[in-house]
Coordinates of C-alpha atoms in Angstrom, one line a residue:
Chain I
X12 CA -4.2 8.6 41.3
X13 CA -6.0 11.2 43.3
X14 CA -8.3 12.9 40.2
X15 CA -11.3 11.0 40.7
X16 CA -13.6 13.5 39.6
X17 CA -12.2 13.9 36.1
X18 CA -11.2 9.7 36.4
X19 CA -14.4 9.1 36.8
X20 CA -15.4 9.6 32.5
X21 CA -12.7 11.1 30.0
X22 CA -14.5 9.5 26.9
X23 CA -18.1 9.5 27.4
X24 CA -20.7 8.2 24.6
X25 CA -24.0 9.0 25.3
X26 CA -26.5 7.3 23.1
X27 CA -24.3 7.5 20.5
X28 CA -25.6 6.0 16.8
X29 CA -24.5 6.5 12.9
X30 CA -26.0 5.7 9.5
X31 CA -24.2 5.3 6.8
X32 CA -28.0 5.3 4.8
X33 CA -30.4 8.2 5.1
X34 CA -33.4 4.8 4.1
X35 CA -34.9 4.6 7.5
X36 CA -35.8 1.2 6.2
X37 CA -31.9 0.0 6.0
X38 CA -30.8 -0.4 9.7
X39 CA -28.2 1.9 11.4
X40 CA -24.5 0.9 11.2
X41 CA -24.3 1.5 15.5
X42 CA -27.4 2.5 17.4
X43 CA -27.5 4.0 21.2
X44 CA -24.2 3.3 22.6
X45 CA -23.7 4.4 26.1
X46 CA -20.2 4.0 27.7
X47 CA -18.2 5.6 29.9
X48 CA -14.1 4.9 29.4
X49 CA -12.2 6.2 32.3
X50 CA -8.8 7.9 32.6
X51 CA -5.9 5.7 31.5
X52 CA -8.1 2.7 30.8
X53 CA -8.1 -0.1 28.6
X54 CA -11.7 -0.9 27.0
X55 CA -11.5 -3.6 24.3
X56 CA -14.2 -3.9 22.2
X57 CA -15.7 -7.4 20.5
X58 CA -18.3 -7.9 18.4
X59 CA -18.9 -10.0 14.8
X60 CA -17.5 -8.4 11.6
X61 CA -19.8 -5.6 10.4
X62 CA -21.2 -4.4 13.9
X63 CA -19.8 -1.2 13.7
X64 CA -17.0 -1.3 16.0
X65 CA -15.1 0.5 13.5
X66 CA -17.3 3.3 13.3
X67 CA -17.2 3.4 16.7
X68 CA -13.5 4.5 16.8
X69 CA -14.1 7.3 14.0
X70 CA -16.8 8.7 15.9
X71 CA -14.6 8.9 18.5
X72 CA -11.7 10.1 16.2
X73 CA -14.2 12.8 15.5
X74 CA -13.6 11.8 11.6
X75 CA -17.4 10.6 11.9
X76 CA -20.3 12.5 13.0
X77 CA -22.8 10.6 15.3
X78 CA -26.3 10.9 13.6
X79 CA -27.8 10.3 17.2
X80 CA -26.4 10.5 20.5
X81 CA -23.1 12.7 22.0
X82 CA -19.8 11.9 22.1
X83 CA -17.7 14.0 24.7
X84 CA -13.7 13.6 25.8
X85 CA -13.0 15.2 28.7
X86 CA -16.6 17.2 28.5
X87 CA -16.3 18.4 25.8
X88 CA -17.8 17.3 22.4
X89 CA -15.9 16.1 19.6
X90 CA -16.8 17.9 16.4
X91 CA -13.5 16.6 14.3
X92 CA -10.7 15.5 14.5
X93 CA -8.9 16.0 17.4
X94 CA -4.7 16.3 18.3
X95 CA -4.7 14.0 21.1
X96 CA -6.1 11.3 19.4
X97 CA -3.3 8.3 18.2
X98 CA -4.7 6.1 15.6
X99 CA -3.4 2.3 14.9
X100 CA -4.8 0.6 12.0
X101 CA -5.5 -2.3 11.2
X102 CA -2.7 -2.4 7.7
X103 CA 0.7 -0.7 10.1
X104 CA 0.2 1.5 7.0
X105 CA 3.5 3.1 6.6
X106 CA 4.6 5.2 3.8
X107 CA 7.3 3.2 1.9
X108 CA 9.7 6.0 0.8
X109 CA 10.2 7.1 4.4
X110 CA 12.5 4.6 6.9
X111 CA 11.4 3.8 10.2
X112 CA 12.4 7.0 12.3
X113 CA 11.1 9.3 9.5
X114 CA 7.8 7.4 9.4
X115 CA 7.4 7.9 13.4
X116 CA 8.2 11.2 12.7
X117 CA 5.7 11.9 9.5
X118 CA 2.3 13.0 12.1
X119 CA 4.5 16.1 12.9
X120 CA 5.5 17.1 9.4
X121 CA 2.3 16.5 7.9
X122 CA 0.6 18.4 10.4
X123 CA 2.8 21.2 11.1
X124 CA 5.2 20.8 7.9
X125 CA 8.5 20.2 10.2
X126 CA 9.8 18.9 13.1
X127 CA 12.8 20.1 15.9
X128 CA 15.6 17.9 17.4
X129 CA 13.2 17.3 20.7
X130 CA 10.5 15.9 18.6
X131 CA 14.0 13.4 17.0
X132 CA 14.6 12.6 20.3
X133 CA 11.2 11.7 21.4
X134 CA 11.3 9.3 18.6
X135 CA 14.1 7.9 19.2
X136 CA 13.3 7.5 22.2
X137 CA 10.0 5.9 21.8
X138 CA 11.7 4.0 19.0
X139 CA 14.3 2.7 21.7
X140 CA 11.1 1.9 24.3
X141 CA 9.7 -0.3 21.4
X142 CA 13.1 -2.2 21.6
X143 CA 13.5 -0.6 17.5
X144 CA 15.8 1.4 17.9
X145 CA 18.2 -0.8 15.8
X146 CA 15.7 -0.2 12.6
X147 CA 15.5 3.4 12.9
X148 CA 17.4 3.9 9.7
X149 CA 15.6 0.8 8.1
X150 CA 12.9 0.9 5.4
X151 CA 9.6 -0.5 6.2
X152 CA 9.4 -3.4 3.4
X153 CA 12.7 -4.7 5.3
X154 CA 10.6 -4.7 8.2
X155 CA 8.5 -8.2 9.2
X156 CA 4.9 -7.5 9.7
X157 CA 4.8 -7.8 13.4
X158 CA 7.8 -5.1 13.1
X159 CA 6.0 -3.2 10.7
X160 CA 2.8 -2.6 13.3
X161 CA 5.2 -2.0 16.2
X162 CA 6.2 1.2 14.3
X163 CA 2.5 1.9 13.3
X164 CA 2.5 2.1 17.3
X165 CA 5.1 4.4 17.9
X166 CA 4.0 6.5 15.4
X167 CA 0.2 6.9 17.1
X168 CA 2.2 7.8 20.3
X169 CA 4.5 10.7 18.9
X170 CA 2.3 13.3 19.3
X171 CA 1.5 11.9 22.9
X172 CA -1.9 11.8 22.9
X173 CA -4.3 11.3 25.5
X174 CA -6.3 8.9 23.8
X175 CA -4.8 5.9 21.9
X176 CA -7.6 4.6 19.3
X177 CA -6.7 1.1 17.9
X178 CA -8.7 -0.6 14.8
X179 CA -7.9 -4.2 14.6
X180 CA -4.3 -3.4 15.3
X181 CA -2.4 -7.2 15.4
X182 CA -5.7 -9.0 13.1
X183 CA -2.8 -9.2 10.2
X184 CA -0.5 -10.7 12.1
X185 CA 0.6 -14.3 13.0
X186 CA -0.5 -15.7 16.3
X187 CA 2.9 -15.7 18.0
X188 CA 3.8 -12.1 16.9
X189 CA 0.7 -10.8 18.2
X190 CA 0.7 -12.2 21.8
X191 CA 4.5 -10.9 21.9
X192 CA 3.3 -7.5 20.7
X193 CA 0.2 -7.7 22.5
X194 CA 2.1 -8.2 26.2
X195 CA 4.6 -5.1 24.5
X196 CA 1.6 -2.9 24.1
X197 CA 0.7 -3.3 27.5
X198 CA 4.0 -2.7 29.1
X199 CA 4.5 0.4 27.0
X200 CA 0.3 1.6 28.4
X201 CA 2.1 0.8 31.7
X202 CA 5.2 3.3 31.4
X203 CA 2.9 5.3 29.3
X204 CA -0.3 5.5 30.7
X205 CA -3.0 6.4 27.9
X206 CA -6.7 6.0 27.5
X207 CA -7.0 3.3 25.1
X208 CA -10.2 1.8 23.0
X209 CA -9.0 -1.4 21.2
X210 CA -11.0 -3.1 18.9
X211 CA -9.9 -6.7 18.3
X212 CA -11.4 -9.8 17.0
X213 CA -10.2 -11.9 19.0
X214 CA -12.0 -12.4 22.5
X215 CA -9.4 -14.0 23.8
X216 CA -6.9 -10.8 23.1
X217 CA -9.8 -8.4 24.6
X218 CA -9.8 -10.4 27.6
X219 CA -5.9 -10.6 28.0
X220 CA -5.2 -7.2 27.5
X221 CA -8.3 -5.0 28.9
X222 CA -9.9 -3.6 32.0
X223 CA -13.0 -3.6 30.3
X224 CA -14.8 -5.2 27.3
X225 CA -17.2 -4.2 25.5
X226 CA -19.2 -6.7 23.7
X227 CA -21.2 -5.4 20.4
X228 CA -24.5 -7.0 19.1
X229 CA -24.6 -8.1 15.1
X230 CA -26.2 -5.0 12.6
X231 CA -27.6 -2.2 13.8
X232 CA -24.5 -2.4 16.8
X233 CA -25.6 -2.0 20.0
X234 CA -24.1 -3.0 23.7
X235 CA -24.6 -6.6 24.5
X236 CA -22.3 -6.8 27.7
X237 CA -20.1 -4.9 29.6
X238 CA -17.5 -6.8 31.3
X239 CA -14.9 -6.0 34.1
X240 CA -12.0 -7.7 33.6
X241 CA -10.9 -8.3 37.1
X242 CA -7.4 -10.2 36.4
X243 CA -4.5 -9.0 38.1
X244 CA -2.1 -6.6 36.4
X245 CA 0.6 -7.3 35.1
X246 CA -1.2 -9.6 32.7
X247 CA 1.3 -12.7 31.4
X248 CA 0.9 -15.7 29.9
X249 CA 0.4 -16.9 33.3
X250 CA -3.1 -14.9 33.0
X251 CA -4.2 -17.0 30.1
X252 CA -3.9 -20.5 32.3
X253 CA -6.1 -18.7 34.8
X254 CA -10.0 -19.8 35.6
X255 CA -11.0 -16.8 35.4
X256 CA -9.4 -16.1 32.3
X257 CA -11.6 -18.8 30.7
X258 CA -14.4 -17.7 32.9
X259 CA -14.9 -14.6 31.1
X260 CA -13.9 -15.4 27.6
X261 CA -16.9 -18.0 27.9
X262 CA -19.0 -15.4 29.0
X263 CA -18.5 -13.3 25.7
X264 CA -18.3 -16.3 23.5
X265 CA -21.9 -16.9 25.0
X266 CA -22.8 -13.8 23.8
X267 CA -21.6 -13.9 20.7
X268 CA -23.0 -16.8 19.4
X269 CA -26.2 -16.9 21.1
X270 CA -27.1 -13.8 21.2
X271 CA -30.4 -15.2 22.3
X272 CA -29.2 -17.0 25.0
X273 CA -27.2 -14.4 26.7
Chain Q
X6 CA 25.5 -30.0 -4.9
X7 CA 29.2 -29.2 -6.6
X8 CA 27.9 -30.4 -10.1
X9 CA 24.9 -28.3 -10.3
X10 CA 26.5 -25.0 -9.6
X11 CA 28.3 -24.2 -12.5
X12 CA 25.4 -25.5 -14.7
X13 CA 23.1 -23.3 -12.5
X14 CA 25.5 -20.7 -13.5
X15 CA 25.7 -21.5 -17.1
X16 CA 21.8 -21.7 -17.2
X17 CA 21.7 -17.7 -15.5
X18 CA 24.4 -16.5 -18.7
X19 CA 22.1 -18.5 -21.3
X20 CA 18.9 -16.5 -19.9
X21 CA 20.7 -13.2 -19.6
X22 CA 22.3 -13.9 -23.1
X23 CA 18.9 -14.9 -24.4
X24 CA 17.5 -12.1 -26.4
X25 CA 20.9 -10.8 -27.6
X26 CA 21.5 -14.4 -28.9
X27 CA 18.0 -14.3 -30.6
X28 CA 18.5 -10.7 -32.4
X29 CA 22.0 -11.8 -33.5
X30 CA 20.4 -15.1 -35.3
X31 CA 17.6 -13.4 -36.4
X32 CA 19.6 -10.5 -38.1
X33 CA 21.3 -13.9 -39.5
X34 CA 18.5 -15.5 -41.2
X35 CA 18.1 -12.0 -42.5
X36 CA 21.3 -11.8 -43.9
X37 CA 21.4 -15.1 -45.1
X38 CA 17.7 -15.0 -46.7
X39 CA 18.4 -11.8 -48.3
X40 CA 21.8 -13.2 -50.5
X41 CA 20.1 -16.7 -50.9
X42 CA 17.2 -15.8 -52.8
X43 CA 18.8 -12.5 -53.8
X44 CA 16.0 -9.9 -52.9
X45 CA 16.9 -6.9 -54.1
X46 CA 17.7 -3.9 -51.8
X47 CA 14.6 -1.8 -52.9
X48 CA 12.5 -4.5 -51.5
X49 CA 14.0 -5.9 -48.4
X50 CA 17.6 -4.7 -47.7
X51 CA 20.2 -7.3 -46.1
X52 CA 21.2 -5.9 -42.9
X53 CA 24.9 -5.3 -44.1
X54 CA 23.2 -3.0 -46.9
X55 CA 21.4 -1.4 -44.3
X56 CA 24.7 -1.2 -42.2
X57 CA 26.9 0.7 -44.8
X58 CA 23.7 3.0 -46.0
X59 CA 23.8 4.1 -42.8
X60 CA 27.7 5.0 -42.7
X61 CA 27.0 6.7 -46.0
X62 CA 25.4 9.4 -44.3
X63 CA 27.2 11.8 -42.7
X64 CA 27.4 11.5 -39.2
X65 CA 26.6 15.4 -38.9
X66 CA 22.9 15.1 -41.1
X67 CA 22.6 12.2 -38.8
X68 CA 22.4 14.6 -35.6
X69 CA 20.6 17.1 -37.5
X70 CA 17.6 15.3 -38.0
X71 CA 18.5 13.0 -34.5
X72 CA 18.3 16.8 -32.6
X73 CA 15.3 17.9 -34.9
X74 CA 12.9 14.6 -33.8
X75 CA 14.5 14.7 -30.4
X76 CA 13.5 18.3 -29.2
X77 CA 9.5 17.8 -30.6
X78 CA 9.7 14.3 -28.7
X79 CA 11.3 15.9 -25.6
X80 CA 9.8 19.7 -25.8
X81 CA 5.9 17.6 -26.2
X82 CA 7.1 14.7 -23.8
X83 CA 8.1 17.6 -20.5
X84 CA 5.0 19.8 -22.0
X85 CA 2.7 16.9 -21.2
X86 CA 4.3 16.0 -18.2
X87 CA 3.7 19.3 -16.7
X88 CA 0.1 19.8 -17.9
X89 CA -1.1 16.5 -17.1
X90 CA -0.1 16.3 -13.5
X91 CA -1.8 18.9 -12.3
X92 CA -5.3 18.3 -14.9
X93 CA -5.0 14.7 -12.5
X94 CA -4.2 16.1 -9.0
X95 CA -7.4 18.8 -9.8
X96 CA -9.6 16.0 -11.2
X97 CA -8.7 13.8 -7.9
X98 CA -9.9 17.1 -5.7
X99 CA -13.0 17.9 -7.6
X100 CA -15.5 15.4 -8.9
X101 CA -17.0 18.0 -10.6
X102 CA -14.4 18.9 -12.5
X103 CA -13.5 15.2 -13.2
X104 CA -17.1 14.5 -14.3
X105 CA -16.4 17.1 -17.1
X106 CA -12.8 16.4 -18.1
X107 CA -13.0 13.1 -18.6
X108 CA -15.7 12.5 -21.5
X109 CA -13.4 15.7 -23.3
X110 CA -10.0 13.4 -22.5
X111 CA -11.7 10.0 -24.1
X112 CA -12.6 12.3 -27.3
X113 CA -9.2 13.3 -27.3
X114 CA -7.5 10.4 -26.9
X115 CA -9.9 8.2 -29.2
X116 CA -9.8 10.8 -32.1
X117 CA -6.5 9.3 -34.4
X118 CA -4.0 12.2 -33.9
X119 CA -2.5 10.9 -37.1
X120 CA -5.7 12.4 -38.7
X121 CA -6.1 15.8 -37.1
X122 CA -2.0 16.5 -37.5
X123 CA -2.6 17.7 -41.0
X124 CA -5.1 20.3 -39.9
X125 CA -2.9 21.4 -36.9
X126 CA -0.2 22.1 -39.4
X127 CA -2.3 23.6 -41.9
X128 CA -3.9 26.0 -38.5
X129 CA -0.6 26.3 -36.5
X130 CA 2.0 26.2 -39.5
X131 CA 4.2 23.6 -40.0
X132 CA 6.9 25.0 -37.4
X133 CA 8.3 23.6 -33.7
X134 CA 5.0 24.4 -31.9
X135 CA 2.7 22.9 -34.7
X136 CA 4.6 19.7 -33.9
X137 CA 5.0 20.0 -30.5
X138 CA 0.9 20.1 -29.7
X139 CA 0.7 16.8 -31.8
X140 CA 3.4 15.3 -29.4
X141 CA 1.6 16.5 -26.6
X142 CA -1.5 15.7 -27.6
X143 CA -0.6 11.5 -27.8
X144 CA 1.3 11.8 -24.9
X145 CA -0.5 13.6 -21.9
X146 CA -3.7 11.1 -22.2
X147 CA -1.6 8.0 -20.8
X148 CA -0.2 10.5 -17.9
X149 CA -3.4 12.0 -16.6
X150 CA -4.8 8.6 -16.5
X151 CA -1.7 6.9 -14.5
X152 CA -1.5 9.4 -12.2
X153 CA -5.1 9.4 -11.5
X154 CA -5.3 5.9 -10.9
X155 CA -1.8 6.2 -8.7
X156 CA -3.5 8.8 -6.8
X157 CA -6.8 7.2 -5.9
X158 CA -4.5 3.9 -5.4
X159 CA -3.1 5.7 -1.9
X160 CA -4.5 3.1 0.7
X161 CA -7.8 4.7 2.5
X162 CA -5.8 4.3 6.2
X163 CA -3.7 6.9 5.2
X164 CA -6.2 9.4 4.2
X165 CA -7.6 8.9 7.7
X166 CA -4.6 9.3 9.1
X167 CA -4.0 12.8 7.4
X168 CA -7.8 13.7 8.2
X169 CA -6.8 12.9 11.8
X170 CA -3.8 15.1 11.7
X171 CA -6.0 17.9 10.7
X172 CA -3.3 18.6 7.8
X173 CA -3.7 21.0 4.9
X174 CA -4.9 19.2 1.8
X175 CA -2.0 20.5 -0.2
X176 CA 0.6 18.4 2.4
X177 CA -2.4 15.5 1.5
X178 CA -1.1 15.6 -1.9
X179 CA 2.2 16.0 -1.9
X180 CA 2.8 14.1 1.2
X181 CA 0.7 11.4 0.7
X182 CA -0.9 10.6 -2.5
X183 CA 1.7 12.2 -5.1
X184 CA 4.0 9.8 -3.6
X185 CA 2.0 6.9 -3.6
X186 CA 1.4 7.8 -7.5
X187 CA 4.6 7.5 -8.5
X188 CA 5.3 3.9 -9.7
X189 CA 1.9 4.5 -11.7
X190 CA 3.4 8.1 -13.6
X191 CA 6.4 5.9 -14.4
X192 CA 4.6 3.7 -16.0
X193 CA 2.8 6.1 -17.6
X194 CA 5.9 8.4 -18.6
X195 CA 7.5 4.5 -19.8
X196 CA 4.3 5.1 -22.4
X197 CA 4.5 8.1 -23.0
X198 CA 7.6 9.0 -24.3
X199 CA 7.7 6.1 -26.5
X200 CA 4.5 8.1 -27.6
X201 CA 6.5 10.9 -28.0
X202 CA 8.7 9.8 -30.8
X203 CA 5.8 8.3 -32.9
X204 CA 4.0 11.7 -32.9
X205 CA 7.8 13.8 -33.6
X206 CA 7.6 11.1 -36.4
X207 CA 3.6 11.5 -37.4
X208 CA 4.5 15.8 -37.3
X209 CA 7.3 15.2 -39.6
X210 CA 5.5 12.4 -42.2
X211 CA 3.1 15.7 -42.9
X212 CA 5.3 18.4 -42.6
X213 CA 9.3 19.4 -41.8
X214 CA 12.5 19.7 -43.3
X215 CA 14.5 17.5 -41.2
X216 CA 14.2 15.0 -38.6
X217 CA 14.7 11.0 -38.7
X218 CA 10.5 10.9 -39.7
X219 CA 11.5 13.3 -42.7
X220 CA 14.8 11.5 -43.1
X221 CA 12.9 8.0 -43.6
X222 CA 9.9 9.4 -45.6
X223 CA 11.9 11.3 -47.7
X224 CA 14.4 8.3 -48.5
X225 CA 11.7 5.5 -49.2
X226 CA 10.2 8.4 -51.6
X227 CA 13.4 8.4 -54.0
X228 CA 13.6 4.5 -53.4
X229 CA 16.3 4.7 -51.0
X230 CA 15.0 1.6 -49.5
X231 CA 18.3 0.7 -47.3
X232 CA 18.7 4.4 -46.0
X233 CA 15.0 4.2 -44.8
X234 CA 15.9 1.0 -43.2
X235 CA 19.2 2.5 -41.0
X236 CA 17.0 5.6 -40.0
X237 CA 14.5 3.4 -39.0
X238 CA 16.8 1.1 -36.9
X239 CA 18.3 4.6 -35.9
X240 CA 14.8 5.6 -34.5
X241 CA 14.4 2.7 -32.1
X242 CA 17.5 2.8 -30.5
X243 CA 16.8 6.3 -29.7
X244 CA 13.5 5.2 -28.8
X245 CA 14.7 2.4 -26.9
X246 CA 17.4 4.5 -25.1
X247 CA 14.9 7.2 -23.9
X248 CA 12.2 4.4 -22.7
X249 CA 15.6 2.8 -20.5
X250 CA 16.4 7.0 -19.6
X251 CA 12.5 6.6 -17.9
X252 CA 13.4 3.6 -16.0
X253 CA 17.3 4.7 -15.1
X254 CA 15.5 8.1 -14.1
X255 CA 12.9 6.1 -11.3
X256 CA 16.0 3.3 -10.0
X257 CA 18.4 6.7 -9.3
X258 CA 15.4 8.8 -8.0
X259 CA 12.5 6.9 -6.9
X260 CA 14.6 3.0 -5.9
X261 CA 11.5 2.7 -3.0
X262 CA 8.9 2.8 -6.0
X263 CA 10.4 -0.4 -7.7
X264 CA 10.0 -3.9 -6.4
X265 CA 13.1 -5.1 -3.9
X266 CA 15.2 -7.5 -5.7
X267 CA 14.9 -10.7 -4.1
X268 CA 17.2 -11.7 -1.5

C-alpha cells in the first residue's frame, strides 16, 4: 500500500496508564504503555490474568479514560466512544430474542433506531463470508458456541469499522473450534483488511495469528516485549510445525514466567 | 431394547397422570373419611356435599360475585403492573432515587396489608377503588423487585456494547435491559396475580356486597359450611387459571424467555 505516512501509526498510545483507585498506595491497573499499531495490523496482546489488557482495549474503545498518557487513532484523541470501533467479547454475547441476521444487524438499530435494505445486504453478505449464511434465520441458543462467537464477529464488522477491538474473543471455546475460527478470522482480516488489537491468553494463538505481540508485565501492566512476528502469511497449521513458530512462543513464555529472567 | 419401550412409555403416562391420580385419591379418602366416621357437614363437608352446594347456587350469583373479585384482582393486578415498571426502570437509572425508594417499598411491603385494609376502607370508602389500592398495594412490591433484579441481571458485555454504539439510553432500556428482564417480571407477574386474588378476597372479608371473598365469608357466617367450601374450591380454579393465563401469556409472547425443551 502506498500510504506510508498515515501507515506508519493509526492507533498510537503514548504513555498511556489507568487507575481504577484514586489510593496512590494501591498500584495502577496499566501504567506507561507506549505502542504504535499500524494500518491494517494485527497486534495480539499477552500477558497474566489481571494485567490490564482489558483495560487496554476500553481505553482504546474510548469507554475508559486514561488517567496518564494519550491515546490517539488516526491523530486524533479518543475522548469516547467512537463509530469505527468493532468490539468482540469475550461471552459472543448475543441477545436471545433476536435470530442470527437480526443480531448482526442490532449495532445499527440500537444506534440509529433502524436499518435499510443495503445495511440487510451487507449482513447477509458478511453472514455469507462467515460461511453462516445457512443460520441467518436461526436463534442463537440453537447455535454451538464456536457458531455463536462467529456471529459476535460479524456483528463487530457491520458497521465496518476501521478498528476491530477483540477481548478474549475464542477463551470460551474448545480448542478445536478455536484454531478453525482463529485461521477464519484471519482470512476474513485478509478480504477485509482492518486494524485489529487481540487480546488472547493463549501465546500460542497470539503467535499464530499476529504481526505483532505485545507482551504485558503482572499488576501495575506495563510492556515487557514487543515482538515481530516474522512468519509468512498466509499463516496455516503448517506455521505451527515451524522453528520459528516455537522460537518465538518460547521467547514470550520466558517472559511470562520469569519475568526476572527476561 | 423392544421391551423397554412401551414400559418407558407407560412410566411417561404414570408421571404425567401423577398429580391428577393423587387429587382424585385424595378427594377419595375425603369422601370416604367424611361417611365413615360421619362428620357432619358444618364441620368438614364430604366433597359430594360440597359438589351439589355448589350447583345449588345459581350459576348467575356465581358470575356475579366471579366478575365482582375478578375486576379488583384484574383492575389492581394491570394497575400494578403499570406503576411498578417504570418505579424499577427509574430506580435502575438513578441511584439516588433507588437509595430513597427502597427503605419506603420494604415498609410497604412488610406492613400486613390485611391490617391497614380496614382503614383504607374506612378513608377511601368501601367502593371499587378502596379495593383496588389494597390489590395494588400486595401486588406491585414482587414486580418492582423482579424487574429490578431482571434489569440489573442484563450481562455487563452488552452495556458496553451499547456504550460503544453511543446509543440513547432510552434504546438502552428498551433494547437491551427490558428485554433481558423479562423471564424475571414473569416470574414476578406469576406472583403477583396470585397476590391479586388474596387481596380482592382480604377487600371483600372487610367490606363488599358481593364477590367469591363476600360469598365465602358470608356463607361460613350463617353456617353454610359446604357453600363456603365450593366458593372456596371455586376461588382456586380461578386462581389457578389466571396463574396458567401468566405462563400461556409469556409461551405465545415471549417463547425465547422460557428454557428450550430438550431435544
Amino acid at each position: 500500500m502506498a500510504e506510508p505516512a498515515v501507515n506508519r501509526s493509526f492507533v498510537k498510545l503514548a504513555g498511556v496508564g489507568h487507575r481504577y483507585d484514586p489510593n496512590p498506595a494501591i498500584p495502577p491497573a496499566v501504567t506507561g504503555i507506549d505502542l504504535d499499531i499500524h494500518r491494517h495490523e494485527f497486534v495480539a496482546v499477552v500477558g497474566p490474568s489481571g494485567c490490564g489488557k482489558s483495560t487496554l482495549l476500553r481505553m482504546i474503545a474510548g469507554l475508559l479514560k486514561p488517567s496518564e498518557g494519550r491515546v490517539t487513532v488516526f491523530g486524533r484523541a479518543v475522548d469516547g466512544p467512537r463509530d469505527d470501533v468493532g468490539i468482540v467479547f469475550q461471552k459472543p454475547t448475543l441477545l436471545p430474542w433476536l435470530n442470527v441476521r437480526k443480531n448482526v444487524l442490532f449495532p445499527l438499530r440500537h444506534k440509529y433506531g433502524r436499518y435499510n435494505r443495503e445495511d440487510e445486504a451487507r449482513a447477509d453478505a458478511l453472514l455469507a463470508m462467515a460461511g453462516l449464511e445457512a443460520f441467518a434465520r436461526k436463534m442463537p441458543d440453537e447455535l454451538s458456541g464456536g457458531m455463536q462467537q462467529r456471529v459476535g464477529i460479524v456483528r463487530a464488522l457491520l458497521l465496518n469499522p476501521d478498528i476491530l477491538l477483540m477481548d478474549e474473543p475464542f477463551s470460551a471455546l474448545d480448542a478445536m473450534t478455536r484454531e478453525q475460527i482463529g485461521f477464519d478470522l484471519l482470512s476474513l482480516w485478509q478480504e477485509q483488511p482492518k486494524t485489529v488489537l487481540f487480546i488472547t491468553h493463549s501465546i500460542a494463538e497470539a503467535v499464530l495469528l499476529a504481526d505483532r505481540v505485545l507482551v504485558m508485565s503482572r499488576r501495575p501492566g506495563t510492556v515487557l516485549d514487543l515482538i515481530d512476528v516474522d512468519l509468512p502469511r498466509p499463516r496455516t497449521t503448517h506455521t505451527i510445525s515451524d522453528a520459528r513458530f516455537g522460537e518465538l512462543t518460547d521467547r514470550i513464555r520466558k517472559h511470562i514466567y520469569e519475568p526476572d529472567a527476561a | 431394547m423392544s421391551l423397554t419401550l412401551p414400559e418407558g412409555r407407560l412410566r411417561r403416562v404414570l408421571l404425567g397422570a401423577s398429580p391428577w391420580l393423587f387429587f382424585v385419591a385424595l378427594i377419595a379418602v375425603w369422601e370416604v373419611g367424611c361417611r365413615l366416621f360421619s362428620v357432619p357437614a358444618y364441620i368438614l363437608p364430604a366433597p359430594s356435599v360440597i359438589l351439589n352446594a355448589f350447583f345449588d347456587v345459581e350459576f348467575s350469583r356465581w358470575m356475579q360475585h366471579l366478575w365482582a373479585t375478578l375486576r379488583v384482582a384484574l383492575l389492581g393486578f394491570l394497575i400494578s403492573i403499570a406503576v411498578s415498571i417504570p418505579i424499577a426502570i427509574a430506580m435502575m437509572r438513578s441511584e439516588w432515587l433507588s437509595r430513597t425508594l427502597y427503605p419506603l417499598l420494604v415498609v410497604i411491603q412488610s406492613t400486613p396489608v390485611v391490617a391497614v385494609a380496614p382503614l383504607i376502607i374506612v378513608i377511601m370508602g368501601s367502593d371499587d377503588p378502596s379495593r383496588i389500592l389494597i390489590t395494588c398495594l400486595l401486588t406491585f412490591f414482587p414486580l418492582v423487585v423482579s424487574t429490578a433484579t431482571g434489569i440489573n441481571e442484563t450481562p455487563p458485555e452488552l452495556i458496553e456494547l451499547s456504550r460503544s454504539l453511543d446509543a440513547p439510553t432510552r434504546r438502552e432500556t428498551w433494547q437491551i435491559r427490558m428485554p433481558y428482564a423479562i423471564p424475571h417480571i414473569f416470574s414476578g407477574l406469576r406472583v403477583a396475580i396470585t397476590l391479586a386474588i388474596i387481596g380482592a378476597v382480604v377487600a371483600e372479608f372487610v367490606a363488599a356486597e358481593e364477590g367469591l371473598g363476600y360469598f365465602i365469608q358470608f356463607s361460613t357466617s350463617f353456617f353454610r359450611i359446604p357453600q363456603a367450601f365450593a366458593g372456596l374450591f371455586f376461588l382456586a380454579v380461578v386462581s389457578l387459571l389466571l396463574f396458567k393465563s401468566v405462563q400461556w401469556a409469556q409461551q405465545l409472547l415471549f417463547p425465547w424467555s422460557l428454557p428450550r425443551k430438550g431435544a
